[in-house]
GROMACS .gro file of C-alpha atoms in nm:
model
  212
    1UNK     CA    1 -14.091  14.208   7.760
    2UNK     CA    2 -13.833  13.927   7.720
    3UNK     CA    3 -13.727  13.856   7.367
    4UNK     CA    4 -13.778  13.510   7.220
    5UNK     CA    5 -13.408  13.462   7.149
    6UNK     CA    6 -13.311  13.546   7.508
    7UNK     CA    7 -13.572  13.304   7.644
    8UNK     CA    8 -13.451  13.023   7.421
    9UNK     CA    9 -13.091  13.085   7.525
   10UNK     CA   10 -13.178  13.065   7.895
   11UNK     CA   11 -13.371  12.743   7.836
   12UNK     CA   12 -13.075  12.599   7.650
   13UNK     CA   13 -12.840  12.693   7.936
   14UNK     CA   14 -13.074  12.537   8.194
   15UNK     CA   15 -13.106  12.215   7.994
   16UNK     CA   16 -12.730  12.197   7.942
   17UNK     CA   17 -12.659  12.244   8.313
   18UNK     CA   18 -12.929  11.992   8.403
   19UNK     CA   19 -12.786  11.735   8.162
   20UNK     CA   20 -12.433  11.789   8.293
   21UNK     CA   21 -12.541  11.753   8.656
   22UNK     CA   22 -12.752  11.446   8.576
   23UNK     CA   23 -12.462  11.287   8.392
   24UNK     CA   24 -12.226  11.357   8.681
   25UNK     CA   25 -12.469  11.211   8.935
   26UNK     CA   26 -12.524  10.904   8.720
   27UNK     CA   27 -12.148  10.852   8.687
   28UNK     CA   28 -12.105  10.884   9.064
   29UNK     CA   29 -12.387  10.635   9.128
   30UNK     CA   30 -12.234  10.391   8.878
   31UNK     CA   31 -11.893  10.420   9.044
   32UNK     CA   32 -12.041  10.360   9.389
   33UNK     CA   33 -12.243  10.064   9.258
   34UNK     CA   34 -11.939   9.913   9.084
   35UNK     CA   35 -11.729   9.951   9.398
   36UNK     CA   36 -12.002   9.792   9.609
   37UNK     CA   37 -12.039   9.497   9.369
   38UNK     CA   38 -11.662   9.448   9.365
   39UNK     CA   39 -11.651   9.454   9.746
   40UNK     CA   40 -11.933   9.199   9.770
   41UNK     CA   41 -11.743   8.967   9.534
   42UNK     CA   42 -11.424   8.999   9.741
   43UNK     CA   43 -11.611   8.921  10.063
   44UNK     CA   44 -11.783   8.622   9.901
   45UNK     CA   45 -11.449   8.490   9.774
   46UNK     CA   46 -11.287   8.525  10.117
   47UNK     CA   47 -11.579   8.339  10.273
   48UNK     CA   48 -11.548   8.067  10.009
   49UNK     CA   49 -11.177   8.027  10.084
   50UNK     CA   50 -11.258   7.964  10.448
   51UNK     CA   51 -11.506   7.697  10.339
   52UNK     CA   52 -11.283   7.501  10.101
   53UNK     CA   53 -10.944   7.487  10.275
   54UNK     CA   54 -10.821   7.416  10.626
   55UNK     CA   55 -10.772   7.713  10.865
   56UNK     CA   56 -10.493   7.947  10.756
   57UNK     CA   57 -10.310   8.264  10.858
   58UNK     CA   58 -10.224   8.385  10.509
   59UNK     CA   59 -10.313   8.309  10.149
   60UNK     CA   60 -10.085   8.395   9.859
   61UNK     CA   61 -10.269   8.465   9.535
   62UNK     CA   62 -10.122   8.379   9.196
   63UNK     CA   63 -10.306   8.490   8.884
   64UNK     CA   64 -10.255   8.216   8.628
   65UNK     CA   65 -10.481   8.360   8.361
   66UNK     CA   66 -10.544   8.732   8.373
   67UNK     CA   67 -10.887   8.758   8.214
   68UNK     CA   68 -11.057   9.084   8.326
   69UNK     CA   69 -11.395   8.916   8.373
   70UNK     CA   70 -11.301   8.558   8.456
   71UNK     CA   71 -10.944   8.513   8.583
   72UNK     CA   72 -10.796   8.178   8.681
   73UNK     CA   73 -10.620   8.201   9.016
   74UNK     CA   74 -10.440   7.974   9.261
   75UNK     CA   75 -10.432   8.043   9.635
   76UNK     CA   76 -10.163   7.890   9.853
   77UNK     CA   77 -10.287   7.905  10.212
   78UNK     CA   78 -10.051   7.867  10.507
   79UNK     CA   79 -10.061   7.852  10.884
   80UNK     CA   80  -9.743   7.913  11.082
   81UNK     CA   81  -9.553   7.887  10.754
   82UNK     CA   82  -9.687   7.543  10.660
   83UNK     CA   83  -9.919   7.490  10.365
   84UNK     CA   84 -10.267   7.396  10.484
   85UNK     CA   85 -10.430   7.395  10.145
   86UNK     CA   86 -10.440   7.512   9.787
   87UNK     CA   87 -10.750   7.658   9.626
   88UNK     CA   88 -10.813   7.710   9.256
   89UNK     CA   89 -11.054   7.967   9.118
   90UNK     CA   90 -11.188   7.833   8.790
   91UNK     CA   91 -11.500   7.852   8.575
   92UNK     CA   92 -11.679   7.645   8.315
   93UNK     CA   93 -11.607   7.888   8.032
   94UNK     CA   94 -11.448   7.750   7.718
   95UNK     CA   95 -11.074   7.810   7.731
   96UNK     CA   96 -10.885   7.865   7.408
   97UNK     CA   97 -10.596   7.641   7.305
   98UNK     CA   98 -10.358   7.923   7.396
   99UNK     CA   99 -10.514   7.959   7.742
  100UNK     CA  100 -10.501   7.583   7.799
  101UNK     CA  101 -10.132   7.585   7.708
  102UNK     CA  102 -10.064   7.876   7.941
  103UNK     CA  103 -10.227   7.683   8.226
  104UNK     CA  104 -10.029   7.372   8.130
  105UNK     CA  105 -10.352   7.182   8.066
  106UNK     CA  106 -10.392   6.911   7.805
  107UNK     CA  107 -10.594   7.023   7.506
  108UNK     CA  108 -10.764   6.683   7.521
  109UNK     CA  109 -10.956   6.783   7.835
  110UNK     CA  110 -11.327   6.810   7.767
  111UNK     CA  111 -11.490   7.147   7.825
  112UNK     CA  112 -11.869   7.103   7.827
  113UNK     CA  113 -12.048   7.433   7.882
  114UNK     CA  114 -12.306   7.520   8.144
  115UNK     CA  115 -12.670   7.582   8.060
  116UNK     CA  116 -12.639   7.952   8.144
  117UNK     CA  117 -12.335   8.176   8.181
  118UNK     CA  118 -12.005   8.023   8.296
  119UNK     CA  119 -12.020   7.874   8.645
  120UNK     CA  120 -11.749   8.031   8.861
  121UNK     CA  121 -11.620   7.828   9.152
  122UNK     CA  122 -11.346   7.779   9.407
  123UNK     CA  123 -11.209   7.427   9.454
  124UNK     CA  124 -10.998   7.354   9.761
  125UNK     CA  125 -10.733   7.085   9.801
  126UNK     CA  126 -10.542   6.947  10.098
  127UNK     CA  127 -10.164   6.897  10.078
  128UNK     CA  128 -10.236   6.522  10.075
  129UNK     CA  129 -10.420   6.543   9.744
  130UNK     CA  130 -10.778   6.542   9.863
  131UNK     CA  131 -11.051   6.781   9.752
  132UNK     CA  132 -11.129   6.963  10.074
  133UNK     CA  133 -11.426   7.158   9.944
  134UNK     CA  134 -11.603   7.328   9.657
  135UNK     CA  135 -11.786   7.660   9.665
  136UNK     CA  136 -11.975   7.832   9.384
  137UNK     CA  137 -11.898   8.201   9.345
  138UNK     CA  138 -12.136   8.282   9.063
  139UNK     CA  139 -12.380   8.102   8.835
  140UNK     CA  140 -12.706   8.157   8.649
  141UNK     CA  141 -12.833   7.802   8.630
  142UNK     CA  142 -13.205   7.727   8.623
  143UNK     CA  143 -13.363   7.759   8.970
  144UNK     CA  144 -13.467   7.422   9.107
  145UNK     CA  145 -13.264   7.232   8.848
  146UNK     CA  146 -12.908   7.341   8.769
  147UNK     CA  147 -12.906   7.565   9.076
  148UNK     CA  148 -12.905   7.248   9.287
  149UNK     CA  149 -12.527   7.243   9.246
  150UNK     CA  150 -12.535   7.451   9.565
  151UNK     CA  151 -12.675   7.159   9.765
  152UNK     CA  152 -12.437   6.969   9.991
  153UNK     CA  153 -12.550   6.637   9.841
  154UNK     CA  154 -12.413   6.739   9.502
  155UNK     CA  155 -12.098   6.894   9.647
  156UNK     CA  156 -12.035   6.559   9.821
  157UNK     CA  157 -11.945   6.420   9.477
  158UNK     CA  158 -11.621   6.615   9.508
  159UNK     CA  159 -11.552   6.718   9.868
  160UNK     CA  160 -11.355   6.450  10.051
  161UNK     CA  161 -11.251   6.263   9.737
  162UNK     CA  162 -10.889   6.200   9.646
  163UNK     CA  163 -10.788   6.358   9.318
  164UNK     CA  164 -10.660   6.020   9.201
  165UNK     CA  165 -10.860   5.699   9.182
  166UNK     CA  166 -11.197   5.845   9.087
  167UNK     CA  167 -11.355   5.860   8.742
  168UNK     CA  168 -11.413   6.233   8.706
  169UNK     CA  169 -11.717   6.229   8.481
  170UNK     CA  170 -12.089   6.192   8.545
  171UNK     CA  171 -12.238   5.844   8.577
  172UNK     CA  172 -12.432   5.896   8.256
  173UNK     CA  173 -12.093   5.912   8.081
  174UNK     CA  174 -11.950   5.615   8.271
  175UNK     CA  175 -11.794   5.808   8.559
  176UNK     CA  176 -11.840   5.820   8.937
  177UNK     CA  177 -12.010   6.159   8.973
  178UNK     CA  178 -12.383   6.149   9.046
  179UNK     CA  179 -12.539   6.399   8.808
  180UNK     CA  180 -12.827   6.622   8.909
  181UNK     CA  181 -13.173   6.512   8.803
  182UNK     CA  182 -13.274   6.694   8.483
  183UNK     CA  183 -12.949   6.894   8.494
  184UNK     CA  184 -12.688   6.669   8.334
  185UNK     CA  185 -12.550   6.958   8.129
  186UNK     CA  186 -12.479   7.157   8.445
  187UNK     CA  187 -12.330   6.852   8.618
  188UNK     CA  188 -12.095   6.791   8.326
  189UNK     CA  189 -11.984   7.155   8.325
  190UNK     CA  190 -11.905   7.153   8.697
  191UNK     CA  191 -11.720   6.821   8.681
  192UNK     CA  192 -11.510   6.929   8.382
  193UNK     CA  193 -11.419   7.248   8.569
  194UNK     CA  194 -11.316   7.043   8.873
  195UNK     CA  195 -11.094   6.832   8.647
  196UNK     CA  196 -10.920   7.149   8.525
  197UNK     CA  197 -10.882   7.262   8.887
  198UNK     CA  198 -10.728   6.925   8.978
  199UNK     CA  199 -10.465   6.957   8.706
  200UNK     CA  200 -10.385   7.313   8.813
  201UNK     CA  201 -10.358   7.195   9.174
  202UNK     CA  202 -10.115   6.919   9.075
  203UNK     CA  203  -9.892   7.164   8.890
  204UNK     CA  204  -9.899   7.406   9.181
  205UNK     CA  205  -9.836   7.134   9.441
  206UNK     CA  206  -9.538   7.007   9.241
  207UNK     CA  207  -9.390   7.356   9.225
  208UNK     CA  208  -9.418   7.371   9.606
  209UNK     CA  209  -9.265   7.023   9.643
  210UNK     CA  210  -9.582   6.899   9.813
  211UNK     CA  211  -9.623   6.615   9.565
  212UNK     CA  212  -9.385   6.458   9.316
   0.00000   0.00000   0.00000
């Protein structure tokens, strides 16, 4: 007859092994999931680049603000050695004074926040100073309201417009951007982010001697 102490010890060993194996499997699943999510984000970003700038052979990436969750990046895209476009990865998150200074942005720029989490986007520019496209990488705006930023009618506020000569604020605030119905907060957040992208584009274009 098996003693009680021996039985308890075996049970403890079994539970320990089971817990260890379960933990290992969970860690492996998490790693695979994280890798898959990261790959999906990379693919989505590459697709967005193709949407917002003219055709290119190569794109050089410069990390301007190395935030682990929300970096600010500039992409210089070229074809046969000539710049075909510059894209800026930006979001609507509130940048600190130190971050604004690092990006060479005026601390007077308004930074209205989105309704949900920061809206992450890619804004493309032509060498001539025109916004060639805008693509949203990630957002959690209200379906049917703020989520309408994805519609081409809203994107038309930006795509095709010259960076100069337009009042970059929503019409409700006296600007030229048509805000979304019942989603003015979201519209303001997107427009303010585009303004930051424009300033980053100008700085980048000047460094490349594209504009003076």
